[in-house]
Coordinates of C-alpha atoms in Angstrom, one line a residue:
M1213 CA 0.1 -0.1 0.0
D1214 CA 2.1 3.0 -1.3
L1215 CA 0.1 5.9 0.0
L1216 CA 2.9 8.3 -0.2
G1217 CA 3.9 7.4 -3.8
S1218 CA 0.3 7.8 -4.8
C1219 CA -0.1 11.1 -3.0
V1220 CA 3.1 12.5 -4.4
S1221 CA 2.6 11.4 -8.1
T1222 CA -0.8 12.9 -8.1
A1223 CA -0.1 16.0 -5.8
V1224 CA -3.8 15.9 -4.8
E1225 CA -5.7 12.9 -5.7
C1226 CA -4.7 11.0 -2.6
C1227 CA -7.0 13.5 -0.8
T1228 CA -10.2 15.0 -1.8
A1229 CA -10.2 18.8 -1.8
E1230 CA -13.0 21.1 -1.4
T1231 CA -13.2 25.1 -2.0
C1232 CA -11.5 27.0 0.7
D1233 CA -13.1 30.4 0.7
G1234 CA -11.1 33.6 1.6
D1235 CA -7.8 32.1 0.9
L1236 CA -6.5 34.3 -1.8
P1237 CA -3.0 35.7 -1.8
P1238 CA -2.3 39.5 -2.2
S1239 CA -2.4 41.0 -5.7
Y1240 CA 0.2 43.6 -4.8
G1241 CA -2.1 46.1 -6.7
Q1242 CA -0.9 49.2 -5.0
I1243 CA 2.8 48.9 -6.1
D1244 CA 2.2 51.4 -8.8
S1245 CA 0.6 54.2 -6.5
R1246 CA 3.5 53.8 -4.1
H1247 CA 6.1 54.8 -6.6
Q1248 CA 4.4 57.0 -9.3
D1249 CA 6.0 60.2 -10.5
P1250 CA 4.9 62.9 -12.8
R1251 CA 5.2 62.1 -16.6
D1252 CA 4.2 65.3 -18.2
E1253 CA 6.4 68.4 -18.7
E1254 CA 4.0 70.8 -17.0
S1255 CA 3.7 68.8 -13.7
I1256 CA 7.4 68.2 -13.6
D1257 CA 8.1 71.9 -13.7
R1258 CA 5.4 72.6 -11.2
M1259 CA 6.6 69.8 -9.0
F1260 CA 10.3 70.6 -9.0
F1261 CA 10.2 74.4 -9.5
G1262 CA 7.0 75.7 -8.3
G1263 CA 7.0 78.1 -11.4
A1264 CA 10.7 79.5 -10.6
K1265 CA 12.9 78.6 -13.5
S1266 CA 16.1 80.2 -12.6
A1267 CA 18.8 78.5 -10.9
G1268 CA 19.4 79.2 -7.2
G1269 CA 22.9 80.3 -6.2
G1270 CA 25.2 79.5 -3.2
L1271 CA 24.2 76.0 -2.8
P1272 CA 26.8 73.2 -1.8
S1273 CA 27.6 70.8 -4.7
L1274 CA 26.1 67.3 -4.4
G1275 CA 29.0 65.7 -6.1
T1276 CA 30.2 64.0 -2.8
V1277 CA 26.9 62.0 -2.7
S1278 CA 26.7 61.0 -6.3
T1279 CA 25.0 57.7 -7.5
A1280 CA 28.6 56.2 -8.1
S1281 CA 28.8 55.6 -4.4
L1282 CA 25.1 54.4 -4.1
S1283 CA 25.5 51.8 -7.0
G1284 CA 28.7 50.6 -5.3
G1285 CA 26.6 49.9 -2.2
L1286 CA 24.3 47.7 -4.3
G1287 CA 26.8 45.2 -5.2
G1288 CA 25.1 42.5 -3.0
V1289 CA 21.8 43.3 -4.5
H1290 CA 22.9 42.5 -8.0
S1291 CA 24.4 39.1 -6.9
L1292 CA 20.9 38.0 -5.7
S1293 CA 20.7 34.1 -6.2
V1294 CA 18.2 32.8 -8.8
R1295 CA 15.2 30.9 -8.3
P1296 CA 15.8 27.4 -6.8
G1297 CA 15.1 24.3 -8.8
G1298 CA 12.4 21.7 -8.2
L1299 CA 11.6 19.9 -5.0
T1300 CA 13.8 17.0 -4.2
L1301 CA 12.2 14.3 -2.4
P1302 CA 13.8 13.2 0.8
T1303 CA 14.1 9.6 2.0
S1304 CA 13.7 10.3 5.7
G1305 CA 12.8 12.9 8.0
L1306 CA 14.8 16.1 8.1
L1307 CA 16.2 18.9 10.2
Q1308 CA 15.3 20.4 13.6
P1309 CA 12.2 19.8 15.6
P1310 CA 9.7 22.8 15.4
V1311 CA 6.3 23.3 16.9
S1312 CA 3.0 21.7 16.0
I1313 CA 0.8 23.4 13.3
F1314 CA -2.3 22.0 14.4
G1315 CA -4.8 23.9 16.4
V1316 CA -3.2 27.2 15.3
P1317 CA -5.3 30.1 13.9
R1318 CA -4.7 30.0 10.0
G1319 CA -3.4 33.0 8.1
Q1320 CA -3.4 35.6 10.8
L1321 CA -3.6 39.1 9.7
L1322 CA -0.4 40.7 10.4
S1323 CA 0.9 44.3 10.5
S1324 CA 4.4 45.8 10.7
N1325 CA 4.4 45.8 14.4
S1326 CA 2.9 42.4 14.9
S1327 CA 4.9 39.7 16.7
S1328 CA 2.6 36.9 15.4
T1329 CA 3.8 34.1 13.3
A1330 CA 2.1 32.2 10.5
G1331 CA -1.0 30.0 10.9
V1332 CA -1.4 26.4 9.7
L1333 CA 0.3 25.8 6.3
G1334 CA 2.4 29.0 6.7
L1335 CA 0.0 30.9 4.4
P1336 CA 1.4 34.3 3.3
D1337 CA 0.7 37.0 5.8
T1338 CA -0.6 40.5 4.9
F1339 CA 2.0 42.7 3.1
K1340 CA 1.4 46.0 4.8
S1341 CA 2.0 47.8 1.7
N1342 CA -1.2 46.7 0.2
G1343 CA -3.3 45.1 2.9
A1344 CA -4.8 42.5 0.5
R1345 CA -4.3 39.3 2.6
Q1346 CA -7.2 38.8 5.0
G1347 CA -7.3 36.8 8.2
Q1348 CA -9.1 33.3 8.0
E1349 CA -11.1 31.1 10.3
P1350 CA -9.4 29.3 13.2
L1351 CA -8.5 25.7 12.6
T1352 CA -10.7 23.7 15.0
Q1353 CA -9.3 20.3 14.5
L1354 CA -7.1 18.6 17.2
P1355 CA -3.6 17.7 16.6
P1356 CA -3.2 14.2 15.0
R1357 CA -1.5 12.9 18.2
A1358 CA -4.4 13.8 20.2
Y1359 CA -6.5 11.3 18.2
F1360 CA -3.8 8.7 18.1
E1361 CA -3.1 8.7 21.9
R1362 CA -6.7 9.0 23.0
D1363 CA -7.2 5.3 23.2
S1364 CA -3.8 4.1 24.1
A1365 CA -4.5 3.3 27.8
E1366 CA -7.4 1.1 26.9
I1367 CA -5.3 -0.7 24.2
A1368 CA -2.6 -1.1 26.6
S1369 CA -4.9 -3.1 28.9
F1370 CA -5.6 -5.8 26.2
T1371 CA -4.1 -9.2 27.6
R1372 CA -5.9 -11.4 25.0
P1373 CA -5.2 -11.2 21.3
P1374 CA -7.6 -8.9 19.5
S1375 CA -9.0 -10.1 16.2
S1376 CA -7.1 -9.1 13.1
S1377 CA -9.9 -10.1 10.8
S1378 CA -12.7 -8.0 12.4
P1379 CA -12.8 -4.6 13.7
V1380 CA -12.2 -3.7 17.3
T1381 CA -14.6 -1.1 18.8
L1382 CA -13.1 0.8 22.0
S1383 CA -15.2 2.4 24.7
S1384 CA -14.8 5.9 23.2
G1385 CA -16.5 4.7 20.1
S1386 CA -13.2 4.5 18.1
V1387 CA -12.8 1.6 15.8
Y1388 CA -9.5 -0.1 14.7
S1389 CA -9.1 -2.8 12.0
G1390 CA -5.7 -4.0 11.2
Q1391 CA -2.6 -5.8 12.4
W1392 CA -1.5 -6.2 16.1
K1393 CA 1.6 -7.0 17.8
R1394 CA 2.2 -8.8 21.2
I1395 CA 4.7 -7.3 23.4
T1396 CA 6.1 -9.2 26.5
L1397 CA 7.1 -6.9 29.5
K1398 CA 9.1 -7.7 32.5
T1399 CA 7.6 -6.9 35.9
S1400 CA 9.8 -6.1 38.9
S1401 CA 9.2 -6.0 42.7
S1402 CA 8.0 -2.6 44.0
E1403 CA 10.4 -3.1 46.8
N1404 CA 13.4 -4.1 44.7
P1405 CA 12.8 -2.7 41.1
S1406 CA 16.1 -4.4 40.0
K1407 CA 14.5 -7.8 40.8
I1408 CA 12.5 -9.2 37.9
E1409 CA 9.4 -11.3 39.4
G1410 CA 7.6 -12.2 36.1
T1411 CA 6.3 -11.0 32.6
T1412 CA 3.1 -9.6 31.4
T1413 CA 1.7 -9.5 27.9
K1414 CA 0.0 -6.6 26.1
W1415 CA -1.2 -6.0 22.3
V1416 CA -0.5 -2.9 20.4
R1417 CA -1.3 -1.6 17.0
H1418 CA 1.6 -2.6 14.7
G1419 CA 1.7 -3.0 10.9
T1420 CA -0.9 -1.7 8.7
G1421 CA -4.4 -0.6 9.8
Q1422 CA -7.2 1.9 9.7
M1423 CA -8.5 3.8 12.8
S1424 CA -11.7 5.8 12.9
W1425 CA -12.9 8.1 15.5
P1426 CA -16.5 9.1 16.5
D1427 CA -16.3 12.6 14.9
G1428 CA -15.6 11.1 11.6
T1429 CA -11.7 11.6 11.4
K1430 CA -10.0 8.6 10.0
Y1431 CA -6.3 7.4 9.6
V1432 CA -5.3 4.6 7.1
G1433 CA -1.6 3.6 7.0
E1434 CA 1.3 2.2 8.9
W1435 CA 1.8 1.6 12.6
H1436 CA 4.6 0.8 14.9
D1437 CA 4.5 -0.1 18.6
D1438 CA 0.9 1.5 18.8
K1439 CA 1.9 4.8 17.1
A1440 CA 1.3 6.1 13.5
H1441 CA 4.8 5.5 12.1
G1442 CA 5.7 5.3 8.4
K1443 CA 3.4 6.2 5.6
G1444 CA -0.3 7.1 6.1
Q1445 CA -3.1 9.4 5.4
L1446 CA -5.2 11.3 8.1
D1447 CA -8.7 12.8 6.9
Y1448 CA -10.2 15.2 9.2
A1449 CA -14.0 15.0 9.7
S1450 CA -14.3 18.6 8.2
G1451 CA -13.7 16.9 4.8
A1452 CA -11.5 20.0 3.9
D1453 CA -8.3 18.9 5.7
H1454 CA -6.0 16.0 4.8
Y1455 CA -2.5 15.0 5.4
C1456 CA -0.9 12.3 3.2
G1457 CA 2.8 11.4 3.8
E1458 CA 5.2 10.2 6.3
W1459 CA 4.8 9.9 10.0
K1460 CA 7.0 9.6 13.0
E1461 CA 5.5 8.5 16.5
N1462 CA 2.0 10.1 15.9
R1463 CA 3.5 13.3 14.2
C1464 CA 3.8 14.4 10.4
D1465 CA 7.5 14.0 9.9
G1466 CA 9.2 13.5 6.6
F1467 CA 7.7 14.2 3.2
G1468 CA 4.0 14.9 3.1
V1469 CA 1.1 16.7 1.3
Y1470 CA -1.3 18.8 3.5
I1471 CA -4.5 20.0 1.8
H1472 CA -6.9 22.7 3.2
G1473 CA -9.7 23.2 0.4
E1474 CA -7.9 24.4 -2.7
T1475 CA -4.8 25.2 -0.7
I1476 CA -2.0 22.6 -1.0
F1477 CA 1.4 22.3 0.6
Y1478 CA 3.8 19.6 -0.4
G1479 CA 7.3 19.4 1.1
E1480 CA 9.3 18.4 4.1
W1481 CA 7.9 18.1 7.6
K1482 CA 9.2 17.7 11.1
N1483 CA 7.2 17.3 14.2
D1484 CA 3.9 18.4 12.7
R1485 CA 5.4 21.3 11.1
Q1486 CA 6.9 22.2 7.8
Q1487 CA 10.7 22.2 7.9
G1488 CA 12.9 22.4 4.9
H1489 CA 11.9 22.8 1.2
G1490 CA 8.3 23.0 0.3
V1491 CA 5.8 24.2 -2.4
E1492 CA 2.5 25.8 -1.4
S1493 CA -0.2 26.8 -3.9
W1494 CA -3.6 28.3 -4.0
G1495 CA -6.6 27.6 -6.1
E1496 CA -6.7 30.9 -7.9
G1497 CA -3.1 30.4 -9.2
S1498 CA -0.7 31.8 -6.6
K1499 CA 2.4 29.7 -5.6
F1500 CA 5.4 29.8 -3.1
E1501 CA 8.4 27.7 -3.4
G1502 CA 11.1 28.0 -1.0
R1503 CA 12.6 27.2 2.5
F1504 CA 10.5 26.7 5.8
E1505 CA 11.6 26.9 9.4
N1506 CA 9.2 25.9 12.1
G1507 CA 6.4 26.2 9.9
V1508 CA 7.0 29.7 8.5
K1509 CA 8.6 30.8 5.4
N1510 CA 12.3 31.6 6.2
G1511 CA 15.3 31.8 3.9
H1512 CA 15.3 31.9 0.2
G1513 CA 11.8 31.7 -1.4
V1514 CA 9.9 32.6 -4.6
Y1515 CA 6.3 33.7 -4.6
V1516 CA 4.3 34.1 -7.7
W1517 CA 0.9 35.9 -8.0
P1518 CA -1.9 34.9 -10.5
D1519 CA -0.9 37.8 -13.0
Q1520 CA 2.7 36.2 -12.9
S1521 CA 4.4 39.0 -11.1
E1522 CA 6.9 37.5 -8.8
Y1523 CA 9.1 38.0 -5.8
Q1524 CA 12.2 36.1 -5.3
G1525 CA 14.6 36.8 -2.3
T1526 CA 14.9 36.1 1.3
W1527 CA 12.2 35.7 3.9
Q1528 CA 12.1 35.9 7.6
A1529 CA 9.2 34.8 9.8
N1530 CA 6.8 34.8 6.8
K1531 CA 7.9 38.3 5.7
L1532 CA 10.0 39.7 2.9
E1533 CA 13.2 40.6 4.6
G1534 CA 16.8 41.2 3.2
L1535 CA 17.6 41.2 -0.6
G1536 CA 14.9 40.5 -3.0
L1537 CA 13.7 41.2 -6.6
Y1538 CA 10.1 41.9 -7.3
T1539 CA 9.2 41.8 -11.1
A1540 CA 6.0 42.5 -12.9
E1541 CA 5.0 43.2 -16.5
D1542 CA 5.9 46.8 -16.6
K1543 CA 8.1 47.3 -13.7
N1544 CA 10.8 45.8 -11.2
F1545 CA 12.6 46.5 -8.0
R1546 CA 15.9 45.0 -6.8
G1547 CA 17.0 45.8 -3.4
E1548 CA 16.5 45.6 0.3
W1549 CA 13.3 44.8 2.2
K1550 CA 12.2 44.9 5.8
N1551 CA 9.0 43.6 7.4
S1552 CA 7.6 43.2 3.7
L1553 CA 8.4 46.8 2.9
I1554 CA 10.9 48.2 0.6
H1555 CA 13.5 49.5 3.0
G1556 CA 17.2 50.4 2.5
L1557 CA 19.0 50.6 -0.9
G1558 CA 17.3 49.6 -4.0
I1559 CA 16.6 50.2 -7.8
Y1560 CA 13.2 50.6 -9.1
R1561 CA 12.6 50.6 -12.9
W1562 CA 9.4 51.3 -14.9
G1563 CA 8.6 49.9 -18.3
D1564 CA 8.5 53.4 -19.8
G1565 CA 12.2 53.9 -19.1
R1566 CA 11.9 55.8 -15.7
S1567 CA 14.1 54.7 -12.9
Y1568 CA 15.0 55.4 -9.1
A1569 CA 18.1 54.4 -7.5
G1570 CA 18.6 55.2 -3.8
E1571 CA 17.4 54.8 -0.4
Y1572 CA 13.8 53.9 0.9
V1573 CA 12.3 53.8 4.3
D1574 CA 8.9 52.0 4.8
D1575 CA 8.1 51.7 1.2
K1576 CA 8.7 55.3 0.5
K1577 CA 11.7 57.1 -1.1
H1578 CA 13.6 58.5 1.8
G1579 CA 17.2 59.6 2.1
F1580 CA 19.5 60.3 -1.0
G1581 CA 18.4 59.0 -4.4
T1582 CA 18.4 59.7 -8.2
F1583 CA 15.4 59.7 -10.3
L1584 CA 15.7 59.3 -14.1
W1585 CA 13.4 59.9 -17.0
A1586 CA 13.6 58.0 -20.4
D1587 CA 14.2 61.3 -22.2
G1588 CA 17.4 62.2 -20.1
R1589 CA 16.0 64.2 -17.3
R1590 CA 17.4 63.6 -14.0
Y1591 CA 16.9 64.7 -10.3
E1592 CA 19.6 63.8 -7.9
G1593 CA 19.2 64.7 -4.3
F1594 CA 17.3 64.2 -1.1
W1595 CA 13.9 62.8 -0.4
R1596 CA 11.6 62.6 2.5
V1597 CA 8.5 60.3 2.8
G1598 CA 8.3 59.9 -0.8
K1599 CA 8.9 63.5 -2.0
Q1600 CA 11.9 65.7 -2.8
E1601 CA 13.1 67.4 0.3
G1602 CA 16.4 69.0 0.8
P1603 CA 19.2 70.0 -1.6
G1604 CA 19.0 68.6 -5.0
I1605 CA 20.1 69.1 -8.7
F1606 CA 17.6 68.8 -11.6
T1607 CA 19.2 68.2 -15.0
R1608 CA 17.1 69.1 -18.2
R1609 CA 17.2 67.3 -21.4
D1610 CA 19.6 69.8 -22.9
G1611 CA 22.1 69.1 -20.0
T1612 CA 21.6 72.5 -18.2
Q1613 CA 21.3 72.0 -14.3
I1614 CA 19.3 73.8 -11.7
E1615 CA 20.4 73.6 -7.9
G1616 CA 18.0 74.1 -5.2
V1617 CA 16.4 73.1 -2.1
W1618 CA 13.0 71.2 -2.1
L1619 CA 10.2 71.0 0.4
Q1620 CA 7.5 68.5 0.0
G1621 CA 8.3 68.0 -3.7
K1622 CA 8.6 71.8 -4.6
R1623 CA 11.7 73.8 -5.1
T1624 CA 11.8 76.8 -2.6
N1625 CA 14.4 79.1 -4.1

């Protein structure tokens, strides 16, 4: 009975998926409005000069803070690693023990000051820049081990061989049908624990078998010494949640597929949580492939939206963090991120030839930066909260330059 092989080969056919409402990833639709700049001559003049066209005098030169030094600081950005290859299936459980995913709220809505971590499946949390990701219903099912261990005490009391040919109904209403194993235990004196006085026999679930619980939850697979261990499939009573894969001592451990409605994760697990490489996909077409630690996206990963826009770079605790490349049909950004916002040095390019190279703080141009137009115009200077503020130099198409001081996007002298 190769449950795992069947599950891996079909990705979903091993488990029956149903629609999971409200499980859509963000569209990043506001990335235009966060970086738009004037495109017409008149608005450019109004924005930069406020109607004053003459050059101001006596301003310090900005040559010491040119884009040459800025671009030098982006060397690490340009060496960003490329998208990882396909999933390599492990042959055994991997990596460090994390925390159980079960019984944790799914897809919690996070903000920049939230300390929460991901919910079940490590679903992408809210990107503060667009707020498109919504919270989802709490996951109500119990951890798998809570089911498996529920009847262990009663089974441990069996002194006669249960029937392997007919189901065994327990006092809780749970039903097991499958193979058993006899275990002989030595008994010792209560007064002298080192002295063996005799033996006792008990029977445990061992081999292949099926366990069903009164609420409708069912497990089919392998057992070892009364624990789910090996390959098996757990179907929750909800009908929407399924795990098909490898187990170790009543926990998801090894390679496995977890399905919640149309949301699917397949990859590496440890101690009931994603750990290692994994692929997560949603019914409307979004997909994440990358590294997980303790059930959250951590390390290098690639997220693709339904419109084929893409982020590839580093993640930390389910958020974009460190160096990353965002690409879309008519724009791209390569640079630094913090808390899922553009933050630090970066280069943003538009499809019409415009570009900005410089500093960002919380998704806005802030610090020193250079903005270029496709026709050769250029602004080099300081920015504050997305607008020109401080000393700067504007270069026209004919090469003439105007130095000045800007306040909230307008030249003041």
